[in-house]
Short mmCIF file of N, CA, C and O in Angstrom, two decimals:
data_model
loop_
_atom_site.label_atom_id
_atom_site.label_comp_id
_atom_site.label_asym_id
_atom_site.label_seq_id
_atom_site.Cartn_x
_atom_site.Cartn_y
_atom_site.Cartn_z
N GLN A 1 23.95 6.19 19.77
CA GLN A 1 23.53 6.58 18.42
C GLN A 1 22.36 5.65 18.05
O GLN A 1 22.59 4.41 18.17
N VAL A 2 21.33 6.11 17.57
CA VAL A 2 20.10 5.49 17.21
C VAL A 2 19.68 5.39 15.80
O VAL A 2 19.93 6.45 15.14
N HIS A 3 20.01 4.38 15.17
CA HIS A 3 19.91 4.04 13.79
C HIS A 3 18.47 3.58 13.47
O HIS A 3 17.90 2.64 13.95
N VAL A 4 17.87 4.10 12.23
CA VAL A 4 16.38 4.02 12.08
C VAL A 4 16.55 3.73 10.43
O VAL A 4 17.35 4.31 9.75
N VAL A 5 15.90 2.59 10.18
CA VAL A 5 15.84 2.11 8.70
C VAL A 5 14.82 1.70 8.36
O VAL A 5 13.93 0.88 8.87
N GLU A 6 14.24 2.32 7.17
CA GLU A 6 13.10 2.03 6.46
C GLU A 6 13.12 1.06 5.52
O GLU A 6 14.16 1.05 4.66
N SER A 7 12.01 0.49 5.09
CA SER A 7 12.22 -0.61 3.99
C SER A 7 10.69 -1.08 3.27
O SER A 7 9.82 -0.68 4.37
N GLY A 8 10.65 -1.91 2.19
CA GLY A 8 9.50 -2.15 1.88
C GLY A 8 8.77 -1.16 0.82
O GLY A 8 7.66 -1.47 0.30
N GLY A 9 9.31 -0.08 0.28
CA GLY A 9 8.84 0.91 -0.72
C GLY A 9 9.09 0.21 -1.77
O GLY A 9 9.76 -0.96 -2.09
N GLY A 10 8.38 0.72 -2.88
CA GLY A 10 8.60 0.16 -4.06
C GLY A 10 7.46 0.73 -5.40
O GLY A 10 6.84 1.87 -4.82
N PHE A 11 7.40 0.24 -6.29
CA PHE A 11 6.41 0.49 -7.48
C PHE A 11 5.23 -0.14 -7.59
O PHE A 11 5.28 -1.33 -7.42
N VAL A 12 3.80 0.62 -7.25
CA VAL A 12 2.90 -0.30 -7.42
C VAL A 12 1.64 0.39 -8.15
O VAL A 12 1.61 1.56 -8.18
N GLN A 13 0.78 -0.16 -8.65
CA GLN A 13 -0.29 0.25 -9.27
C GLN A 13 -1.35 0.89 -8.55
O GLN A 13 -1.67 0.36 -7.30
N PRO A 14 -2.25 1.77 -8.89
CA PRO A 14 -3.41 2.12 -8.24
C PRO A 14 -4.21 1.25 -7.49
O PRO A 14 -4.58 0.31 -8.47
N GLY A 15 -4.56 1.12 -6.26
CA GLY A 15 -5.18 -0.07 -5.70
C GLY A 15 -4.57 -0.93 -5.18
O GLY A 15 -5.08 -1.92 -4.27
N GLY A 16 -3.13 -0.87 -5.54
CA GLY A 16 -2.13 -2.02 -4.82
C GLY A 16 -2.09 -1.71 -3.54
O GLY A 16 -2.47 -0.80 -2.73
N SER A 17 -1.02 -2.75 -2.73
CA SER A 17 -0.38 -2.38 -1.55
C SER A 17 0.96 -2.66 -1.27
O SER A 17 1.43 -3.33 -2.03
N LEU A 18 1.34 -2.20 -0.21
CA LEU A 18 2.74 -2.42 0.43
C LEU A 18 2.83 -2.28 1.61
O LEU A 18 1.70 -1.87 2.35
N ARG A 19 3.66 -2.78 2.40
CA ARG A 19 4.13 -2.93 3.52
C ARG A 19 5.24 -2.24 3.97
O ARG A 19 6.34 -2.78 3.64
N LEU A 20 5.43 -1.12 4.73
CA LEU A 20 6.70 -0.57 5.10
C LEU A 20 6.97 -1.01 6.42
O LEU A 20 6.31 -1.33 7.19
N SER A 21 8.37 -1.17 6.51
CA SER A 21 9.09 -1.44 7.79
C SER A 21 9.85 -0.44 8.28
O SER A 21 10.56 0.09 7.52
N CYS A 22 9.87 -0.20 9.76
CA CYS A 22 10.89 0.41 10.33
C CYS A 22 11.81 0.04 11.50
O CYS A 22 10.86 -0.36 12.53
N ALA A 23 12.95 -0.29 11.30
CA ALA A 23 13.58 -1.19 12.12
C ALA A 23 14.74 -0.07 12.91
O ALA A 23 15.20 0.69 11.92
N ALA A 24 14.55 -0.31 14.16
CA ALA A 24 15.60 0.81 14.73
C ALA A 24 16.57 -0.09 16.06
O ALA A 24 16.31 -1.09 16.57
N SER A 25 17.73 0.56 15.77
CA SER A 25 18.53 -0.03 16.86
C SER A 25 18.80 0.61 18.06
O SER A 25 19.45 1.54 18.48
N VAL A 26 17.67 0.23 18.88
CA VAL A 26 17.74 0.89 20.54
C VAL A 26 17.42 -0.13 21.35
O VAL A 26 16.66 -1.36 20.96
N ARG A 27 18.01 0.01 22.48
CA ARG A 27 17.68 -1.35 23.34
C ARG A 27 16.30 -1.17 24.09
O ARG A 27 15.80 -2.41 24.45
N THR A 28 15.77 -0.33 24.08
CA THR A 28 14.48 0.24 24.84
C THR A 28 13.60 0.37 23.73
O THR A 28 12.84 1.53 23.85
N PHE A 29 13.10 -0.42 22.61
CA PHE A 29 12.45 0.21 21.76
C PHE A 29 11.04 0.56 22.21
O PHE A 29 10.33 1.38 21.85
N ASN A 30 10.69 -0.26 23.18
CA ASN A 30 9.32 -0.22 23.69
C ASN A 30 9.11 1.25 24.36
O ASN A 30 7.85 1.48 25.06
N ARG A 31 9.90 1.81 24.40
CA ARG A 31 9.89 3.29 25.11
C ARG A 31 9.82 4.49 24.21
O ARG A 31 9.77 5.75 24.74
N TYR A 32 9.82 4.16 22.91
CA TYR A 32 9.78 5.42 22.21
C TYR A 32 8.47 5.32 21.01
O TYR A 32 7.72 3.92 20.81
N ALA A 33 7.71 6.30 20.94
CA ALA A 33 6.67 6.55 20.29
C ALA A 33 7.37 6.76 18.81
O ALA A 33 8.34 7.21 18.61
N VAL A 34 6.35 6.16 17.74
CA VAL A 34 6.99 6.24 16.25
C VAL A 34 5.89 6.72 15.43
O VAL A 34 4.82 6.70 15.59
N GLY A 35 6.48 7.58 14.47
CA GLY A 35 5.67 8.30 13.44
C GLY A 35 6.00 7.95 11.99
O GLY A 35 7.30 7.80 11.97
N TRP A 36 5.02 7.60 11.25
CA TRP A 36 5.55 7.75 9.70
C TRP A 36 5.06 9.04 9.22
O TRP A 36 4.04 9.72 9.12
N PHE A 37 5.97 9.84 8.38
CA PHE A 37 5.83 10.92 7.57
C PHE A 37 6.09 10.79 6.04
O PHE A 37 6.53 9.63 5.77
N ARG A 38 5.58 11.50 5.27
CA ARG A 38 5.99 11.45 4.00
C ARG A 38 6.33 12.82 3.23
O ARG A 38 5.71 13.88 3.81
N GLN A 39 7.09 12.80 2.15
CA GLN A 39 7.62 13.81 1.62
C GLN A 39 7.34 13.86 0.05
O GLN A 39 7.65 12.74 -0.57
N ALA A 40 6.41 14.56 -0.57
CA ALA A 40 6.09 14.65 -1.96
C ALA A 40 7.27 14.63 -2.85
O ALA A 40 8.33 15.10 -2.49
N PRO A 41 7.20 14.11 -4.08
CA PRO A 41 8.51 14.21 -5.03
C PRO A 41 9.17 15.45 -5.28
O PRO A 41 8.37 16.46 -5.36
N GLY A 42 10.26 15.60 -5.06
CA GLY A 42 10.88 16.87 -5.55
C GLY A 42 11.17 17.79 -4.27
O GLY A 42 11.47 18.84 -4.42
N LYS A 43 10.80 17.07 -3.48
CA LYS A 43 10.94 18.15 -1.87
C LYS A 43 11.76 17.26 -1.26
O LYS A 43 11.24 16.44 -0.53
N GLU A 44 12.96 17.90 -0.67
CA GLU A 44 13.52 17.54 0.36
C GLU A 44 12.93 17.72 1.84
O GLU A 44 12.18 18.37 1.94
N ARG A 45 13.29 16.56 2.62
CA ARG A 45 12.77 16.57 3.81
C ARG A 45 12.43 17.57 4.55
O ARG A 45 12.02 18.23 5.31
N ASP A 46 13.77 18.39 4.74
CA ASP A 46 14.23 19.53 5.43
C ASP A 46 13.67 20.98 4.96
O ASP A 46 13.63 21.95 5.29
N ALA A 47 13.19 20.82 3.52
CA ALA A 47 12.88 21.93 2.92
C ALA A 47 11.20 22.28 3.29
O ALA A 47 11.07 23.44 2.99
N ILE A 48 10.74 21.48 3.48
CA ILE A 48 9.25 21.66 3.82
C ILE A 48 8.76 20.79 4.74
O ILE A 48 9.17 19.56 5.07
N VAL A 49 7.80 21.29 5.77
CA VAL A 49 7.33 20.10 6.89
C VAL A 49 6.84 18.90 6.09
O VAL A 49 5.85 19.10 5.40
N PRO A 50 7.38 17.87 6.51
CA PRO A 50 6.74 16.64 5.92
C PRO A 50 5.43 16.51 6.70
O PRO A 50 5.16 16.77 7.75
N GLU A 51 4.85 15.49 5.83
CA GLU A 51 3.27 15.43 6.17
C GLU A 51 3.23 14.23 7.19
O GLU A 51 3.71 13.06 6.67
N VAL A 52 2.53 14.20 8.23
CA VAL A 52 2.53 13.06 9.26
C VAL A 52 1.65 12.26 8.34
O VAL A 52 0.35 12.64 7.96
N VAL A 53 1.81 11.00 8.14
CA VAL A 53 0.80 9.85 7.73
C VAL A 53 0.08 9.23 8.90
O VAL A 53 -0.98 8.82 8.95
N ALA A 54 0.82 8.50 9.79
CA ALA A 54 0.43 7.93 10.98
C ALA A 54 1.26 7.84 12.35
O ALA A 54 2.57 8.15 12.05
N ALA A 55 0.72 7.72 13.36
CA ALA A 55 1.91 7.71 14.46
C ALA A 55 1.29 6.74 15.57
O ALA A 55 -0.07 6.29 15.50
N ILE A 56 2.10 6.01 16.34
CA ILE A 56 1.74 4.95 17.25
C ILE A 56 2.41 5.56 18.61
O ILE A 56 3.37 5.87 18.62
N SER A 57 1.81 5.11 19.82
CA SER A 57 2.31 5.21 20.98
C SER A 57 3.24 4.30 21.33
O SER A 57 3.55 3.32 20.90
N SER A 58 4.12 4.66 22.40
CA SER A 58 5.12 3.51 22.82
C SER A 58 4.71 2.39 23.29
O SER A 58 5.18 1.54 23.02
N ASN A 59 3.47 2.27 23.97
CA ASN A 59 2.72 1.04 24.46
C ASN A 59 1.80 0.59 23.30
O ASN A 59 1.18 -0.38 23.49
N GLY A 60 1.88 1.21 22.07
CA GLY A 60 0.87 0.48 21.04
C GLY A 60 -0.53 0.81 21.22
O GLY A 60 -1.28 0.28 20.34
N ASP A 61 -1.16 1.24 22.27
CA ASP A 61 -2.27 1.25 22.73
C ASP A 61 -3.15 2.60 21.68
O ASP A 61 -4.24 2.29 21.70
N ARG A 62 -2.57 3.15 21.55
CA ARG A 62 -2.99 4.58 20.76
C ARG A 62 -2.29 4.66 19.30
O ARG A 62 -1.27 4.69 19.36
N SER A 63 -2.95 4.95 18.23
CA SER A 63 -2.57 5.48 17.03
C SER A 63 -3.43 6.67 16.47
O SER A 63 -4.65 6.55 16.73
N THR A 64 -2.98 7.22 15.31
CA THR A 64 -3.56 8.41 14.73
C THR A 64 -3.04 8.15 13.43
O THR A 64 -2.09 7.86 12.95
N TYR A 65 -4.19 8.66 12.29
CA TYR A 65 -3.87 8.75 11.15
C TYR A 65 -4.20 9.96 10.59
O TYR A 65 -5.05 10.78 11.04
N ALA A 66 -3.62 10.45 9.17
CA ALA A 66 -3.97 11.67 8.70
C ALA A 66 -5.20 11.41 7.81
O ALA A 66 -5.56 10.15 7.58
N ASP A 67 -6.16 12.31 7.90
CA ASP A 67 -7.50 12.17 7.37
C ASP A 67 -7.36 11.59 5.64
O ASP A 67 -8.28 10.64 5.33
N SER A 68 -6.23 11.90 5.15
CA SER A 68 -6.07 11.54 3.88
C SER A 68 -6.09 9.72 3.50
O SER A 68 -5.85 9.26 2.41
N VAL A 69 -5.62 9.17 4.80
CA VAL A 69 -5.10 7.88 4.68
C VAL A 69 -5.87 6.79 5.58
O VAL A 69 -5.80 5.87 5.62
N LYS A 70 -6.69 7.59 5.92
CA LYS A 70 -7.86 6.93 7.27
C LYS A 70 -8.41 5.82 6.49
O LYS A 70 -9.17 6.19 5.56
N GLY A 71 -8.60 4.43 6.95
CA GLY A 71 -9.22 3.57 6.43
C GLY A 71 -8.52 2.67 5.43
O GLY A 71 -8.88 1.71 4.77
N ARG A 72 -7.35 3.17 4.83
CA ARG A 72 -6.51 2.70 4.16
C ARG A 72 -5.11 2.23 4.42
O ARG A 72 -4.54 1.09 4.02
N PHE A 73 -4.70 3.00 5.48
CA PHE A 73 -3.31 2.55 6.18
C PHE A 73 -3.47 1.98 7.48
O PHE A 73 -4.20 2.55 8.46
N THR A 74 -2.67 1.28 7.97
CA THR A 74 -2.79 0.65 9.29
C THR A 74 -1.33 0.67 9.88
O THR A 74 -0.27 0.07 9.28
N ILE A 75 -0.95 1.29 11.05
CA ILE A 75 0.28 1.20 11.80
C ILE A 75 0.29 0.28 12.79
O ILE A 75 -0.76 0.29 13.53
N SER A 76 1.16 -0.59 12.86
CA SER A 76 1.37 -1.53 14.04
C SER A 76 2.87 -1.72 14.32
O SER A 76 3.77 -1.26 13.89
N ARG A 77 3.27 -2.20 15.77
CA ARG A 77 4.41 -2.21 16.26
C ARG A 77 4.61 -3.71 16.63
O ARG A 77 3.74 -4.45 17.25
N ASP A 78 6.05 -4.24 16.57
CA ASP A 78 6.38 -5.26 17.13
C ASP A 78 7.55 -5.26 17.92
O ASP A 78 8.62 -5.26 17.45
N ASP A 79 7.48 -4.80 19.21
CA ASP A 79 8.67 -4.76 19.88
C ASP A 79 9.51 -5.72 20.11
O ASP A 79 10.79 -5.47 20.39
N ALA A 80 9.30 -7.00 19.91
CA ALA A 80 10.10 -8.02 20.15
C ALA A 80 11.20 -8.11 18.81
O ALA A 80 12.25 -8.42 18.71
N LYS A 81 10.63 -7.19 17.90
CA LYS A 81 11.57 -7.17 16.54
C LYS A 81 12.12 -5.72 16.39
O LYS A 81 12.55 -5.41 15.37
N ASN A 82 11.68 -4.81 17.26
CA ASN A 82 12.18 -3.43 17.24
C ASN A 82 11.79 -2.77 15.93
O ASN A 82 12.63 -2.20 15.22
N THR A 83 10.22 -2.89 15.64
CA THR A 83 9.94 -2.62 14.25
C THR A 83 8.49 -2.23 14.42
O THR A 83 7.84 -2.61 15.04
N VAL A 84 8.28 -1.18 13.67
CA VAL A 84 7.05 -0.50 13.34
C VAL A 84 6.71 -0.82 11.93
O VAL A 84 7.50 -0.53 11.23
N TYR A 85 5.41 -1.10 11.48
CA TYR A 85 4.93 -1.45 10.17
C TYR A 85 4.22 -0.25 9.85
O TYR A 85 3.24 -0.03 10.86
N LEU A 86 3.89 -0.07 8.61
CA LEU A 86 2.88 0.60 7.78
C LEU A 86 2.06 0.08 6.61
O LEU A 86 3.03 -0.34 5.63
N GLN A 87 1.20 -0.50 6.89
CA GLN A 87 0.33 -1.28 5.96
C GLN A 87 -0.22 -0.35 5.02
O GLN A 87 -1.22 0.49 5.51
N LEU A 88 0.22 -0.26 3.64
CA LEU A 88 -0.64 0.62 2.59
C LEU A 88 -1.47 -0.09 1.89
O LEU A 88 -1.11 -0.85 1.28
N ASN A 89 -2.71 0.15 1.98
CA ASN A 89 -3.73 -0.57 0.98
C ASN A 89 -4.45 0.45 0.46
O ASN A 89 -4.43 1.66 0.56
N SER A 90 -5.23 -0.04 -0.94
CA SER A 90 -5.83 1.00 -1.67
C SER A 90 -5.06 2.30 -2.14
O SER A 90 -5.76 3.11 -1.92
N LEU A 91 -3.83 1.99 -2.58
CA LEU A 91 -3.12 3.14 -2.80
C LEU A 91 -3.56 3.78 -4.07
O LEU A 91 -3.97 3.28 -5.02
N LYS A 92 -3.34 5.18 -4.18
CA LYS A 92 -3.56 6.05 -5.06
C LYS A 92 -2.22 6.93 -5.48
O LYS A 92 -1.14 7.10 -4.83
N PRO A 93 -2.41 7.43 -6.71
CA PRO A 93 -1.28 8.21 -7.00
C PRO A 93 -0.82 9.27 -6.41
O PRO A 93 0.38 9.51 -6.05
N GLU A 94 -1.77 10.04 -5.56
CA GLU A 94 -1.27 10.97 -4.69
C GLU A 94 -0.67 10.44 -3.39
O GLU A 94 -0.08 11.31 -2.46
N ASP A 95 -0.59 9.20 -3.02
CA ASP A 95 0.09 8.48 -1.97
C ASP A 95 1.79 8.77 -2.35
O ASP A 95 2.57 8.29 -1.56
N THR A 96 2.18 8.89 -3.60
CA THR A 96 3.55 8.82 -4.18
C THR A 96 4.22 9.75 -3.26
O THR A 96 4.03 10.83 -3.22
N ALA A 97 5.34 9.05 -2.73
CA ALA A 97 6.14 10.34 -1.82
C ALA A 97 7.26 9.40 -1.19
O ALA A 97 7.37 8.03 -1.44
N VAL A 98 8.27 9.88 -0.68
CA VAL A 98 9.28 9.42 0.12
C VAL A 98 8.68 9.12 1.62
O VAL A 98 8.15 10.21 1.98
N TYR A 99 8.74 8.09 1.98
CA TYR A 99 8.06 7.78 3.34
C TYR A 99 9.35 7.67 4.58
O TYR A 99 10.10 6.88 4.33
N TYR A 100 9.09 8.48 5.48
CA TYR A 100 10.21 8.63 6.57
C TYR A 100 9.50 7.87 7.94
O TYR A 100 8.27 8.55 8.33
N CYS A 101 10.20 7.45 8.74
CA CYS A 101 9.90 6.82 9.90
C CYS A 101 10.70 7.46 10.88
O CYS A 101 11.88 7.83 10.77
N ALA A 102 10.27 7.93 12.06
CA ALA A 102 10.89 8.80 12.92
C ALA A 102 10.39 8.05 14.40
O ALA A 102 9.43 7.78 14.73
N LEU A 103 11.50 8.27 15.25
CA LEU A 103 11.26 7.80 16.90
C LEU A 103 11.38 9.05 17.51
O LEU A 103 12.32 9.98 17.34
N THR A 104 10.65 8.97 18.89
CA THR A 104 11.01 9.82 19.96
C THR A 104 10.68 8.99 21.19
O THR A 104 9.84 8.17 21.50
N PRO A 105 11.63 9.52 22.29
CA PRO A 105 11.24 8.91 23.64
C PRO A 105 9.95 9.65 24.21
O PRO A 105 9.26 8.75 24.96
N GLY A 106 10.17 10.78 24.15
CA GLY A 106 8.61 11.39 24.47
C GLY A 106 8.35 11.11 25.84
O GLY A 106 9.08 10.75 26.68
N ARG A 107 7.10 10.81 25.91
CA ARG A 107 6.28 10.22 27.30
C ARG A 107 6.17 9.02 26.80
O ARG A 107 5.35 8.64 25.95
N THR A 108 6.41 8.00 27.76
CA THR A 108 5.78 6.61 27.44
C THR A 108 4.51 6.57 27.76
O THR A 108 3.90 7.29 28.73
N GLY A 109 4.02 5.28 27.24
CA GLY A 109 2.56 5.19 27.75
C GLY A 109 1.77 5.16 26.29
O GLY A 109 2.32 4.92 25.26
N ASP A 110 0.44 5.55 26.35
CA ASP A 110 -0.35 5.79 25.25
C ASP A 110 -0.38 7.30 24.66
O ASP A 110 -1.57 7.70 24.29
N TYR A 111 1.05 8.06 24.58
CA TYR A 111 1.00 9.17 23.95
C TYR A 111 1.51 8.95 22.50
O TYR A 111 2.39 8.43 22.37
N TYR A 112 1.01 9.73 21.40
CA TYR A 112 1.42 9.75 20.23
C TYR A 112 1.72 11.05 19.71
O TYR A 112 1.39 12.15 20.06
N TYR A 113 2.99 11.46 18.63
CA TYR A 113 3.13 12.54 18.22
C TYR A 113 2.83 12.77 17.00
O TYR A 113 3.28 11.71 16.35
N THR A 114 2.69 13.90 16.60
CA THR A 114 2.25 14.23 14.95
C THR A 114 2.96 15.28 14.33
O THR A 114 3.11 15.43 13.25
N GLY A 115 3.81 15.89 15.30
CA GLY A 115 4.54 17.07 14.86
C GLY A 115 5.98 16.65 14.22
O GLY A 115 6.71 15.76 15.06
N TRP A 116 6.63 16.80 13.24
CA TRP A 116 7.80 16.40 12.75
C TRP A 116 8.77 16.97 13.74
O TRP A 116 9.84 16.30 13.99
N ASN A 117 8.87 17.92 14.34
CA ASN A 117 9.93 18.64 15.32
C ASN A 117 9.71 17.98 16.58
O ASN A 117 10.37 18.49 17.50
N GLU A 118 8.97 16.99 16.81
CA GLU A 118 8.76 16.09 18.17
C GLU A 118 9.65 15.04 17.93
O GLU A 118 9.67 14.17 19.28
N TYR A 119 10.06 14.72 16.97
CA TYR A 119 11.02 13.57 16.91
C TYR A 119 12.43 13.75 16.64
O TYR A 119 12.78 14.67 16.42
N ASP A 120 13.03 12.64 17.31
CA ASP A 120 14.65 12.99 17.64
C ASP A 120 15.48 12.07 16.49
O ASP A 120 16.38 12.45 16.06
N TYR A 121 14.85 11.04 16.08
CA TYR A 121 15.56 10.10 15.19
C TYR A 121 14.87 9.84 14.08
O TYR A 121 13.65 9.47 13.95
N TRP A 122 15.51 9.86 12.85
CA TRP A 122 14.98 9.82 11.47
C TRP A 122 15.61 8.75 10.65
O TRP A 122 16.73 8.64 10.81
N GLY A 123 14.91 8.09 9.93
CA GLY A 123 15.37 7.16 8.81
C GLY A 123 15.75 7.94 7.53
O GLY A 123 15.44 9.32 7.53
N GLN A 124 16.43 7.25 6.39
CA GLN A 124 16.44 7.95 5.23
C GLN A 124 15.62 7.90 4.26
O GLN A 124 15.43 8.45 3.39
N GLY A 125 14.33 7.17 4.59
CA GLY A 125 13.34 7.24 3.89
C GLY A 125 13.22 6.00 2.94
O GLY A 125 14.04 5.73 2.49
N THR A 126 12.06 5.60 2.25
CA THR A 126 11.84 4.64 1.59
C THR A 126 10.84 5.26 0.26
O THR A 126 9.65 5.95 0.85
N GLN A 127 11.09 5.18 -0.93
CA GLN A 127 10.35 5.81 -2.07
C GLN A 127 8.98 4.92 -2.26
O GLN A 127 9.09 3.54 -2.40
N VAL A 128 8.00 5.46 -2.25
CA VAL A 128 6.70 4.69 -2.68
C VAL A 128 6.11 5.48 -3.79
O VAL A 128 5.88 6.65 -3.94
N THR A 129 5.99 4.57 -5.05
CA THR A 129 5.53 5.23 -6.27
C THR A 129 4.31 4.48 -6.49
O THR A 129 4.26 3.19 -6.79
N VAL A 130 3.11 5.19 -6.82
CA VAL A 130 1.98 4.63 -7.05
C VAL A 130 1.23 5.15 -8.62
O VAL A 130 1.19 6.62 -8.75
N SER A 131 1.69 4.51 -9.50
CA SER A 131 0.99 4.90 -10.83
C SER A 131 0.76 3.67 -11.84
O SER A 131 1.12 2.58 -11.50
N SER A 132 -0.07 4.04 -12.95
CA SER A 132 -0.57 3.17 -13.74
C SER A 132 0.34 3.08 -14.98
O SER A 132 0.21 2.16 -15.91
#
C-alpha cells in the first residue's frame, strides 16, 4: 500500500509564497513520476477532472507546468527523503484550490505525465487559499 501525504498549504496574501511537500511511503521512490494537481473550491476531486499544475519525471530530469503557473511555480524532488516539493511564488487569488500530489510508476527515466488518469496513488490534498 502506497501512502501519499501532502503538507504545506495555508492562507497567504496575493504575491506571497508557499512550499508544498509530498511525501510517499514507497521503497523505490525514484521509480515514480510525480504530479501536482489542483481542484477549485467547491469541487470534489472526482467530480471534475483536476487541473494538472506541474509534473516531474522519475529521474527528475524533466518537468512541465501549466501555462497559468509557468514562471511562478517550481517542482523539484529529493529522492533521499521520498519527497517532491512544489514552490509557489507570486500567488494569485485564482491559485486558491486544494492541491493534490499523485504518483505513478509509469515508465522510468525522463517521462512525466499530465493526465489525472495516468496516476495510481493520490494524497488527500492540502488547501491553499490566496486572499487579501
